[in-house]
Short mmCIF file of C-alpha atoms in Angstrom, two decimals:
data_model
loop_
_atom_site.label_atom_id
_atom_site.label_comp_id
_atom_site.label_asym_id
_atom_site.label_seq_id
_atom_site.Cartn_x
_atom_site.Cartn_y
_atom_site.Cartn_z
CA MET A 1 50.96 -63.82 12.29
CA LYS A 2 47.35 -65.07 12.58
CA ASN A 3 47.96 -66.16 16.16
CA ILE A 4 49.43 -62.77 17.01
CA LYS A 5 46.33 -61.01 15.65
CA LYS A 6 44.11 -63.18 17.84
CA LEU A 7 46.15 -62.44 20.97
CA PRO A 8 44.39 -59.18 22.05
CA GLY A 9 40.97 -60.84 21.92
CA LEU A 10 42.25 -63.86 23.81
CA LEU A 11 43.75 -61.64 26.49
CA LEU A 12 40.42 -59.78 26.80
CA ILE A 13 38.56 -63.06 27.32
CA ILE A 14 41.09 -64.23 29.89
CA GLY A 15 40.86 -60.86 31.65
CA ASN A 16 37.08 -61.04 31.84
CA LEU A 17 37.22 -64.61 33.12
CA SER A 18 39.60 -63.60 35.87
CA LEU A 19 37.49 -60.54 36.67
CA PHE A 20 34.42 -62.68 37.39
CA ALA A 21 36.25 -65.79 38.59
CA ASN A 22 35.23 -65.25 42.21
CA ASP A 23 31.67 -64.12 41.47
CA ILE A 24 28.83 -66.15 42.92
CA ASN A 25 25.98 -66.05 40.42
CA VAL A 26 22.49 -66.15 41.93
CA LEU A 27 21.31 -68.21 38.96
CA HIS A 28 23.52 -71.04 40.15
CA PHE A 29 21.52 -71.13 43.39
CA GLY A 30 18.14 -71.45 41.70
CA ALA A 31 17.21 -67.81 41.14
CA LYS A 32 14.90 -67.10 38.20
CA ALA A 33 14.54 -63.71 36.54
CA ASP A 34 10.92 -64.30 35.54
CA SER A 35 9.13 -61.73 37.78
CA ILE A 36 7.07 -64.61 39.23
CA THR A 37 9.32 -66.92 41.25
CA ASP A 38 10.13 -65.80 44.80
CA ASN A 39 13.93 -65.58 44.86
CA THR A 40 14.40 -64.75 48.54
CA VAL A 41 15.81 -68.18 49.44
CA SER A 42 18.00 -68.42 46.32
CA PHE A 43 19.52 -65.00 46.90
CA GLN A 44 20.10 -65.73 50.58
CA LYS A 45 21.88 -68.99 49.74
CA ALA A 46 24.21 -67.12 47.39
CA ILE A 47 24.86 -64.46 50.03
CA ASP A 48 25.59 -67.08 52.69
CA GLU A 49 27.99 -68.85 50.34
CA ALA A 50 29.84 -65.59 49.69
CA ALA A 51 30.12 -65.00 53.43
CA ILE A 52 32.00 -68.31 53.72
CA THR A 53 34.10 -68.42 50.55
CA GLY A 54 34.49 -64.76 49.65
CA GLY A 55 33.70 -63.32 46.26
CA THR A 56 30.89 -61.09 45.06
CA VAL A 57 27.27 -62.13 44.64
CA PHE A 58 26.43 -61.29 41.02
CA VAL A 59 22.87 -60.69 39.84
CA PRO A 60 22.59 -60.73 36.02
CA ALA A 61 20.11 -58.52 34.18
CA GLY A 62 16.48 -59.47 34.68
CA LYS A 63 13.52 -59.02 37.01
CA TYR A 64 13.79 -60.93 40.29
CA LEU A 65 10.86 -61.15 42.69
CA ILE A 66 11.92 -60.88 46.34
CA LYS A 67 9.07 -61.40 48.81
CA GLY A 68 11.19 -61.42 51.96
CA SER A 69 14.31 -59.84 53.42
CA LEU A 70 17.98 -60.43 52.55
CA HIS A 71 20.58 -60.48 55.35
CA MET A 72 24.20 -59.61 54.60
CA GLU A 73 27.45 -59.36 56.54
CA GLY A 74 30.85 -59.01 54.95
CA VAL A 75 29.34 -59.63 51.51
CA SER A 76 29.04 -57.54 48.35
CA LEU A 77 26.10 -57.96 45.99
CA THR A 78 26.14 -56.32 42.58
CA GLY A 79 23.97 -56.13 39.51
CA GLU A 80 24.67 -54.91 36.01
CA ASN A 81 23.47 -51.31 36.27
CA LYS A 82 26.14 -48.66 35.79
CA SER A 83 23.91 -45.57 35.75
CA PRO A 84 20.53 -44.39 37.09
CA LYS A 85 17.49 -45.88 35.38
CA SER A 86 14.77 -43.33 34.70
CA TRP A 87 14.14 -43.46 30.95
CA THR A 88 14.63 -47.26 30.85
CA PRO A 89 13.46 -48.27 34.34
CA PHE A 90 13.19 -52.01 33.67
CA ASN A 91 16.47 -52.38 31.84
CA GLY A 92 19.27 -54.05 33.77
CA THR A 93 19.12 -55.77 37.17
CA ILE A 94 15.72 -55.22 38.80
CA LEU A 95 14.57 -56.45 42.21
CA LEU A 96 10.79 -56.56 42.63
CA ALA A 97 10.16 -56.12 46.36
CA THR A 98 6.79 -57.06 47.85
CA GLY A 99 7.48 -57.74 51.53
CA GLY A 100 6.12 -55.65 54.39
CA LYS A 101 3.26 -53.89 52.65
CA GLY A 102 1.47 -51.76 55.23
CA LYS A 103 4.09 -52.57 57.89
CA GLU A 104 6.82 -49.94 58.16
CA THR A 105 8.50 -51.71 61.08
CA ASP A 106 9.06 -54.99 59.22
CA GLN A 107 12.57 -55.94 58.15
CA ALA A 108 14.13 -54.07 55.27
CA LEU A 109 14.62 -55.57 51.83
CA PHE A 110 18.36 -55.49 52.60
CA GLU A 111 19.46 -55.94 56.22
CA MET A 112 23.12 -54.90 56.05
CA ARG A 113 25.70 -55.60 58.72
CA ASN A 114 29.45 -54.94 58.89
CA SER A 115 31.31 -54.43 55.60
CA SER A 116 28.35 -55.19 53.36
CA ALA A 117 27.82 -53.58 49.97
CA VAL A 118 25.02 -53.39 47.41
CA SER A 119 25.53 -51.84 43.98
CA GLY A 120 24.27 -51.82 40.41
CA ILE A 121 20.60 -52.62 40.99
CA THR A 122 17.14 -51.07 40.64
CA VAL A 123 14.48 -51.67 43.30
CA TYR A 124 10.79 -51.50 42.40
CA TYR A 125 7.70 -52.16 44.54
CA PRO A 126 5.15 -53.57 42.05
CA ASP A 127 2.29 -53.67 44.58
CA GLN A 128 2.61 -49.98 45.43
CA SER A 129 -0.20 -47.89 43.92
CA ILE A 130 0.25 -44.27 42.88
CA ASP A 131 -3.44 -43.68 43.73
CA HIS A 132 -3.40 -45.39 47.12
CA ILE A 133 0.11 -45.23 48.53
CA GLN A 134 0.84 -47.71 51.32
CA PRO A 135 3.66 -47.74 53.89
CA TYR A 136 6.55 -50.16 53.39
CA PRO A 137 9.68 -50.92 55.44
CA TRP A 138 13.05 -49.49 54.55
CA THR A 139 14.61 -50.68 51.31
CA PHE A 140 18.04 -50.66 52.97
CA HIS A 141 18.83 -50.92 56.66
CA ILE A 142 22.42 -50.38 57.79
CA GLY A 143 22.72 -51.35 61.43
CA SER A 144 21.42 -53.60 64.14
CA TYR A 145 18.44 -53.51 66.45
CA SER A 146 20.58 -54.99 69.23
CA LYS A 147 22.13 -52.48 71.63
CA ASP A 148 25.12 -54.80 72.01
CA SER A 149 25.96 -54.81 68.30
CA THR A 150 27.67 -52.17 66.15
CA VAL A 151 27.75 -51.99 62.36
CA PHE A 152 30.45 -50.23 60.34
CA ASP A 153 31.68 -49.82 56.76
CA CYS A 154 28.60 -50.51 54.65
CA THR A 155 28.25 -49.24 51.08
CA ILE A 156 25.21 -48.56 48.90
CA GLU A 157 26.22 -47.38 45.44
CA ASN A 158 24.83 -47.01 41.95
CA VAL A 159 21.29 -47.87 43.01
CA THR A 160 17.97 -46.69 41.56
CA LEU A 161 14.85 -46.60 43.75
CA ILE A 162 11.74 -46.36 41.58
CA ASN A 163 9.11 -45.99 44.30
CA SER A 164 10.50 -46.77 47.75
CA TYR A 165 8.31 -45.60 50.61
CA ASN A 166 11.33 -45.53 52.94
CA GLY A 167 14.76 -45.52 51.32
CA ILE A 168 17.86 -45.97 53.50
CA HIS A 169 18.18 -46.09 57.29
CA ALA A 170 21.45 -46.18 59.23
CA GLY A 171 20.73 -46.94 62.90
CA PRO A 172 19.09 -47.08 65.38
CA ASN A 173 22.08 -48.42 67.32
CA GLU A 174 25.73 -47.51 66.89
CA ASN A 175 26.98 -47.55 63.33
CA GLY A 176 29.53 -45.66 61.31
CA ARG A 177 31.42 -44.96 58.13
CA HIS A 178 28.42 -45.59 55.91
CA ARG A 179 29.13 -44.80 52.28
CA ILE A 180 26.03 -43.91 50.27
CA ASN A 181 26.94 -42.83 46.75
CA SER A 182 25.07 -42.35 43.46
CA VAL A 183 21.63 -43.29 44.73
CA PHE A 184 18.85 -41.91 42.52
CA GLY A 185 15.10 -42.35 42.52
CA CYS A 186 11.66 -41.51 43.81
CA VAL A 187 11.16 -41.93 47.55
CA LEU A 188 7.80 -41.21 49.10
CA ARG A 189 7.95 -40.74 52.88
CA ARG A 190 11.63 -40.81 53.90
CA GLY A 191 14.73 -40.81 51.76
CA ILE A 192 17.82 -41.28 53.92
CA PHE A 193 17.74 -41.32 57.74
CA VAL A 194 20.98 -41.59 59.72
CA GLU A 195 21.33 -41.77 63.51
CA SER A 196 23.74 -43.08 66.17
CA VAL A 197 26.68 -42.56 63.80
CA GLY A 198 29.94 -42.95 65.73
CA ASP A 199 32.38 -42.32 62.88
CA ILE A 200 32.13 -40.14 59.79
CA GLY A 201 29.28 -41.04 57.45
CA ARG A 202 29.46 -40.06 53.79
CA ILE A 203 26.47 -39.34 51.55
CA GLU A 204 27.36 -38.22 48.04
CA ASN A 205 25.76 -37.74 44.63
CA VAL A 206 22.17 -38.49 45.62
CA GLN A 207 19.09 -37.27 43.77
CA PHE A 208 15.48 -37.89 44.77
CA HIS A 209 13.02 -36.84 42.07
CA CYS A 210 9.41 -37.69 41.25
CA HIS A 211 10.18 -38.40 37.59
CA PHE A 212 11.71 -41.76 38.57
CA TRP A 213 8.14 -42.97 39.16
CA GLY A 214 6.75 -41.23 36.11
CA HIS A 215 7.40 -43.78 33.38
CA PRO A 216 4.25 -45.61 32.18
CA VAL A 217 5.78 -49.09 32.59
CA THR A 218 6.16 -48.44 36.33
CA LYS A 219 2.43 -47.63 36.70
CA GLY A 220 3.46 -44.31 38.18
CA ASN A 221 2.59 -40.72 37.37
CA PHE A 222 4.83 -37.65 37.56
CA GLY A 223 2.16 -35.28 38.84
CA LYS A 224 0.73 -37.64 41.45
CA ALA A 225 4.20 -38.58 42.68
CA PHE A 226 5.06 -34.87 42.86
CA ASP A 227 1.99 -34.09 44.96
CA TYR A 228 2.60 -36.95 47.38
CA MET A 229 6.28 -36.14 47.85
CA GLN A 230 5.62 -32.44 48.37
CA ALA A 231 3.04 -33.22 51.04
CA ASN A 232 4.86 -36.06 52.82
CA LEU A 233 8.54 -36.57 52.01
CA GLU A 234 11.37 -35.88 54.43
CA ALA A 235 14.26 -36.45 52.04
CA PHE A 236 17.29 -36.38 54.35
CA ILE A 237 16.83 -36.88 58.10
CA ILE A 238 19.95 -36.48 60.20
CA GLY A 239 19.92 -37.44 63.87
CA ARG A 240 22.90 -38.08 66.15
CA SER A 241 25.97 -38.21 63.93
CA ASP A 242 29.51 -37.42 64.98
CA TRP A 243 30.46 -35.84 61.69
CA GLU A 244 28.31 -36.32 58.65
CA PHE A 245 29.81 -35.43 55.26
CA MET A 246 27.20 -34.74 52.57
CA THR A 247 28.05 -33.62 49.03
CA ASN A 248 26.04 -33.04 45.84
CA THR A 249 22.58 -34.04 47.02
CA PHE A 250 19.24 -32.88 45.65
CA VAL A 251 15.52 -33.44 46.14
CA PHE A 252 12.48 -32.40 44.06
CA PRO A 253 9.96 -32.01 45.67
CA ALA A 254 9.67 -32.52 49.44
CA ARG A 255 7.77 -31.47 52.52
CA ILE A 256 11.15 -31.08 54.22
CA GLY A 257 14.39 -31.34 52.29
CA TYR A 258 16.92 -31.71 55.14
CA HIS A 259 15.67 -32.30 58.68
CA PHE A 260 18.13 -32.15 61.59
CA ILE A 261 16.68 -33.79 64.69
CA TYR A 262 17.52 -35.10 68.16
CA THR A 263 17.62 -38.90 68.42
CA GLU A 264 18.11 -41.14 71.44
CA ASN A 265 18.99 -44.83 71.34
CA GLY A 266 20.54 -46.11 74.55
CA ASN A 267 23.81 -44.25 75.12
CA TRP A 268 23.57 -42.73 71.66
CA LYS A 269 21.60 -39.56 72.08
CA GLY A 270 22.00 -36.12 70.63
CA ALA A 271 22.17 -34.47 67.24
CA CYS A 272 24.49 -33.91 64.30
CA ASN A 273 27.56 -31.97 63.37
CA GLY A 274 29.05 -32.01 59.92
CA GLN A 275 29.79 -30.39 56.59
CA PHE A 276 27.29 -30.11 53.76
CA ASN A 277 28.55 -28.96 50.38
CA GLY A 278 26.55 -28.54 47.18
CA ILE A 279 23.27 -29.65 48.73
CA ALA A 280 19.96 -28.53 47.23
CA ALA A 281 16.19 -28.77 47.58
CA ASP A 282 13.57 -27.61 45.10
CA ALA A 283 9.79 -27.26 45.23
CA SER A 284 9.84 -27.91 48.98
CA GLY A 285 7.62 -26.60 51.73
CA CYS A 286 10.78 -26.24 53.84
CA CYS A 287 14.27 -26.87 52.50
CA ILE A 288 16.15 -27.07 55.81
CA LYS A 289 14.54 -27.53 59.23
CA VAL A 290 16.73 -27.59 62.32
CA ASP A 291 15.22 -28.94 65.53
CA ALA A 292 18.58 -29.83 67.09
CA ILE A 293 22.27 -29.89 66.23
CA GLN A 294 25.48 -30.21 68.23
CA HIS A 295 27.09 -27.00 69.48
CA MET A 296 29.78 -27.02 66.77
CA GLY A 297 26.93 -27.51 64.36
CA LEU A 298 26.62 -27.34 60.59
CA LEU A 299 28.80 -25.92 57.82
CA ILE A 300 26.60 -25.48 54.73
CA THR A 301 28.35 -24.27 51.57
CA ASN A 302 27.24 -23.76 47.96
CA GLY A 303 23.64 -24.72 48.66
CA GLN A 304 20.63 -23.97 46.44
CA PHE A 305 17.23 -23.80 48.10
CA ASN A 306 13.85 -23.20 46.47
CA SER A 307 10.50 -23.43 48.22
CA HIS A 308 6.92 -23.17 47.03
CA LEU A 309 3.69 -21.84 48.47
CA THR A 310 2.99 -25.07 50.29
CA GLY A 311 3.43 -26.29 53.84
CA ASP A 312 5.78 -24.03 55.79
CA SER A 313 6.63 -22.06 52.63
CA THR A 314 9.96 -21.05 54.17
CA GLN A 315 13.36 -22.29 53.05
CA ILE A 316 15.19 -22.26 56.38
CA ILE A 317 13.45 -22.88 59.72
CA ILE A 318 15.50 -22.89 62.91
CA ASN A 319 13.24 -23.97 65.74
CA GLU A 320 13.16 -22.93 69.40
CA THR A 321 14.84 -26.17 70.46
CA ASN A 322 18.08 -25.45 68.62
CA THR A 323 21.18 -24.39 70.58
CA GLY A 324 23.92 -25.11 68.03
CA SER A 325 25.75 -23.16 65.34
CA ILE A 326 24.70 -23.05 61.68
CA ARG A 327 26.77 -21.31 59.02
CA PHE A 328 25.59 -20.71 55.45
CA GLU A 329 28.26 -19.66 52.95
CA ASN A 330 27.69 -18.85 49.26
CA CYS A 331 24.13 -20.20 49.14
CA GLY A 332 21.07 -19.17 47.14
CA PHE A 333 17.53 -18.88 48.52
CA TRP A 334 14.63 -18.12 46.20
CA GLY A 335 11.11 -19.11 45.24
CA PRO A 336 7.54 -18.11 46.15
CA VAL A 337 7.92 -18.21 49.92
CA LYS A 338 6.78 -16.28 52.95
CA HIS A 339 10.35 -16.03 54.25
CA ASN A 340 13.75 -17.22 53.17
CA ALA A 341 14.69 -17.85 56.81
CA ASP A 342 12.71 -17.97 60.06
CA ILE A 343 15.09 -18.21 63.02
CA LYS A 344 14.37 -18.95 66.67
CA GLY A 345 16.13 -20.85 69.43
CA ASP A 346 19.29 -20.10 71.39
CA GLY A 347 21.97 -20.88 68.82
CA TYR A 348 24.16 -19.04 66.34
CA VAL A 349 23.30 -18.48 62.67
CA THR A 350 25.51 -16.92 59.99
CA PHE A 351 24.68 -16.00 56.39
CA GLN A 352 27.61 -14.82 54.31
CA ASN A 353 27.93 -14.21 50.55
CA CYS A 354 24.40 -15.51 49.94
CA TYR A 355 21.56 -14.56 47.58
CA PHE A 356 17.99 -13.99 48.81
CA SER A 357 14.71 -13.44 47.00
CA ASN A 358 11.34 -14.45 48.36
CA ASN A 359 9.37 -14.09 45.10
CA TYR A 360 6.16 -13.51 46.98
CA TYR A 361 3.35 -11.05 46.33
CA ASP A 362 3.06 -9.78 49.92
CA PRO A 363 5.37 -6.73 50.24
CA ASN A 364 5.30 -6.90 54.05
CA LEU A 365 7.07 -10.23 54.46
CA PHE A 366 10.77 -10.05 55.30
CA SER A 367 13.32 -12.36 53.71
CA ILE A 368 14.98 -13.08 57.07
CA VAL A 369 13.11 -12.99 60.37
CA CYS A 370 15.15 -13.60 63.53
CA ASN A 371 13.54 -13.91 66.96
CA GLY A 372 16.11 -15.78 69.01
CA GLY A 373 19.79 -16.54 69.44
CA LYS A 374 22.58 -14.59 67.76
CA ILE A 375 22.87 -13.88 64.05
CA GLN A 376 25.43 -12.54 61.58
CA ILE A 377 24.28 -11.38 58.12
CA ILE A 378 27.34 -10.26 56.18
CA GLY A 379 27.98 -9.50 52.52
CA ASN A 380 24.72 -10.80 51.05
CA THR A 381 22.47 -9.73 48.18
CA PHE A 382 18.73 -9.23 48.66
CA ASP A 383 17.04 -9.25 45.29
CA ALA A 384 13.57 -7.87 44.70
CA VAL A 385 11.96 -10.35 42.35
CA GLN A 386 8.28 -10.28 43.23
CA SER A 387 5.00 -10.34 41.40
CA LYS A 388 2.42 -7.61 41.72
CA SER A 389 0.28 -8.08 44.80
CA SER A 390 -2.85 -7.53 42.73
CA GLU A 391 -2.06 -10.58 40.59
CA LYS A 392 -1.74 -12.93 43.57
CA LYS A 393 0.86 -15.06 41.85
CA TRP A 394 4.60 -15.36 41.60
CA SER A 395 7.19 -15.41 38.88
CA TYR A 396 10.95 -15.75 38.71
CA GLU A 397 10.83 -12.71 36.42
CA GLY A 398 8.25 -10.78 38.45
CA GLU A 399 8.01 -7.12 39.38
CA ARG A 400 10.91 -5.67 41.33
CA THR A 401 8.99 -4.30 44.28
CA SER A 402 11.87 -4.26 46.79
CA PRO A 403 10.52 -6.46 49.58
CA PRO A 404 11.84 -5.86 53.10
CA ALA A 405 15.02 -7.77 53.85
CA ILE A 406 15.77 -8.28 57.56
CA PHE A 407 13.63 -8.17 60.70
CA ILE A 408 15.48 -8.50 64.03
CA GLU A 409 12.79 -9.18 66.61
CA LYS A 410 12.94 -8.55 70.35
CA ASN A 411 14.05 -12.04 71.47
CA THR A 412 17.22 -11.90 69.38
CA LYS A 413 20.23 -11.65 71.71
CA HIS A 414 22.70 -10.06 69.30
CA ALA A 415 23.00 -9.28 65.60
CA ILE A 416 25.70 -8.16 63.18
CA ILE A 417 24.35 -6.90 59.84
CA SER A 418 27.06 -5.53 57.58
CA GLY A 419 28.00 -5.06 53.95
CA ASN A 420 24.72 -6.17 52.37
CA ASN A 421 23.06 -4.73 49.28
CA GLY A 422 19.97 -5.20 47.16
CA TYR A 423 18.15 -4.19 44.02
CA ASN A 424 16.97 -0.99 45.70
CA GLY A 425 19.06 -1.26 48.82
CA ILE A 426 17.79 -3.21 51.80
CA MET A 427 15.15 -2.53 54.43
CA ILE A 428 16.15 -3.52 57.98
CA LYS A 429 13.81 -3.45 60.98
CA ASN A 430 15.62 -3.60 64.34
CA HIS A 431 13.82 -4.25 67.63
CA ILE A 432 16.87 -4.88 69.85
CA GLY A 433 18.47 -1.43 69.76
CA ASP A 434 22.23 -1.25 70.20
CA LYS A 435 22.51 -5.02 70.60
CA ALA A 436 22.43 -4.98 66.81
CA ILE A 437 25.54 -3.75 65.00
CA ILE A 438 24.34 -2.43 61.65
CA ASN A 439 26.73 -0.77 59.22
CA SER A 440 27.95 -0.49 55.62
CA ASN A 441 24.68 -1.70 54.10
CA GLU A 442 23.18 -0.17 50.95
CA LEU A 443 20.50 2.33 51.92
CA TYR A 444 16.93 1.37 51.18
CA ASN A 445 15.62 3.43 48.25
CA PRO A 446 12.49 1.85 46.72
#
């Protein structure tokens, strides 16, 4: 009977032994979690061993100084962290990165090639100063700098970035099927930048927030990190990507939340198409800026976008260089901004079932201004939350002064505006005559 009672515990021990039987522990290669010893060589030896024998490189809890760069191909490296580390930033597996200070173009902390994975770690740059922020290379680089080499199937998961200057870069040459999931932290200049993506990339459950560098033990400061991010950060930069799937992503704050650009690297030139669901940006000068997208363009659903009176102070900016299609469905746009959307270029833009409020004290600024391309504005609500102009401030609960809703300027090629309403109806200004189809909207009655 006694032996039977001991059986469950024995099975648990055996199960754990088998679970970690193929792990390659960095401590066995000379690594020391003392915050002082440079572990670059020890970690690289463990990674190289895993590339030959298989198995996962395991990094136990502790603080490991890494002065150089780690190169991986076909290898998984994992620490002990199972959740983001904001309230207990130095609990779990911590890598202290010091390489490349002042040199953005140096090698990344992790140089990842085909079928590499990193998970369960926190990365902290101890030499970075909140009062004198310096450039650093990327924390993660997925890809190759050789035009003759392609990189596919890399994973970054369950990672906390305390104060990365540049977070994750996929590119510049052909790569694909990146899987970036559950990455949280404070990033300062660039969060995630993808380009030259030849097969669907997936970015899911990512949050960039200044509070990750706000804990006293990190020598950070919430307010100073906020100010720097709002003035400098481009959180998500999307270049040439043949389908990018992005889900449940958020940034607070940023200069630009999501920036869609043209990139050119050898034969890989162009912009992005893809689907973006549940994406959000808060306290941003501009939430979404589109310089270029592919003709089939972007499908943006269930987005939440809030901007402040800083920088562009406009949630959506479609620039003159855009020729692709952008469709917003069931999204919310609010905050103290000049405009919710400023649209130019020669593309197509659709807003359907969305909420707009510009929360600004100037009653002459329209929520949507269109001066290029073709636009459809169907079935939306234009709220009137504004503060009194005499108070020169904004509030989410401000006066309902019924700001003007839609301005169709002369360079717009065609517009359909139908089925919209507002707190006191909606004001529409049309400068393209019968090229605008306007019907079934609630009459403006301030």
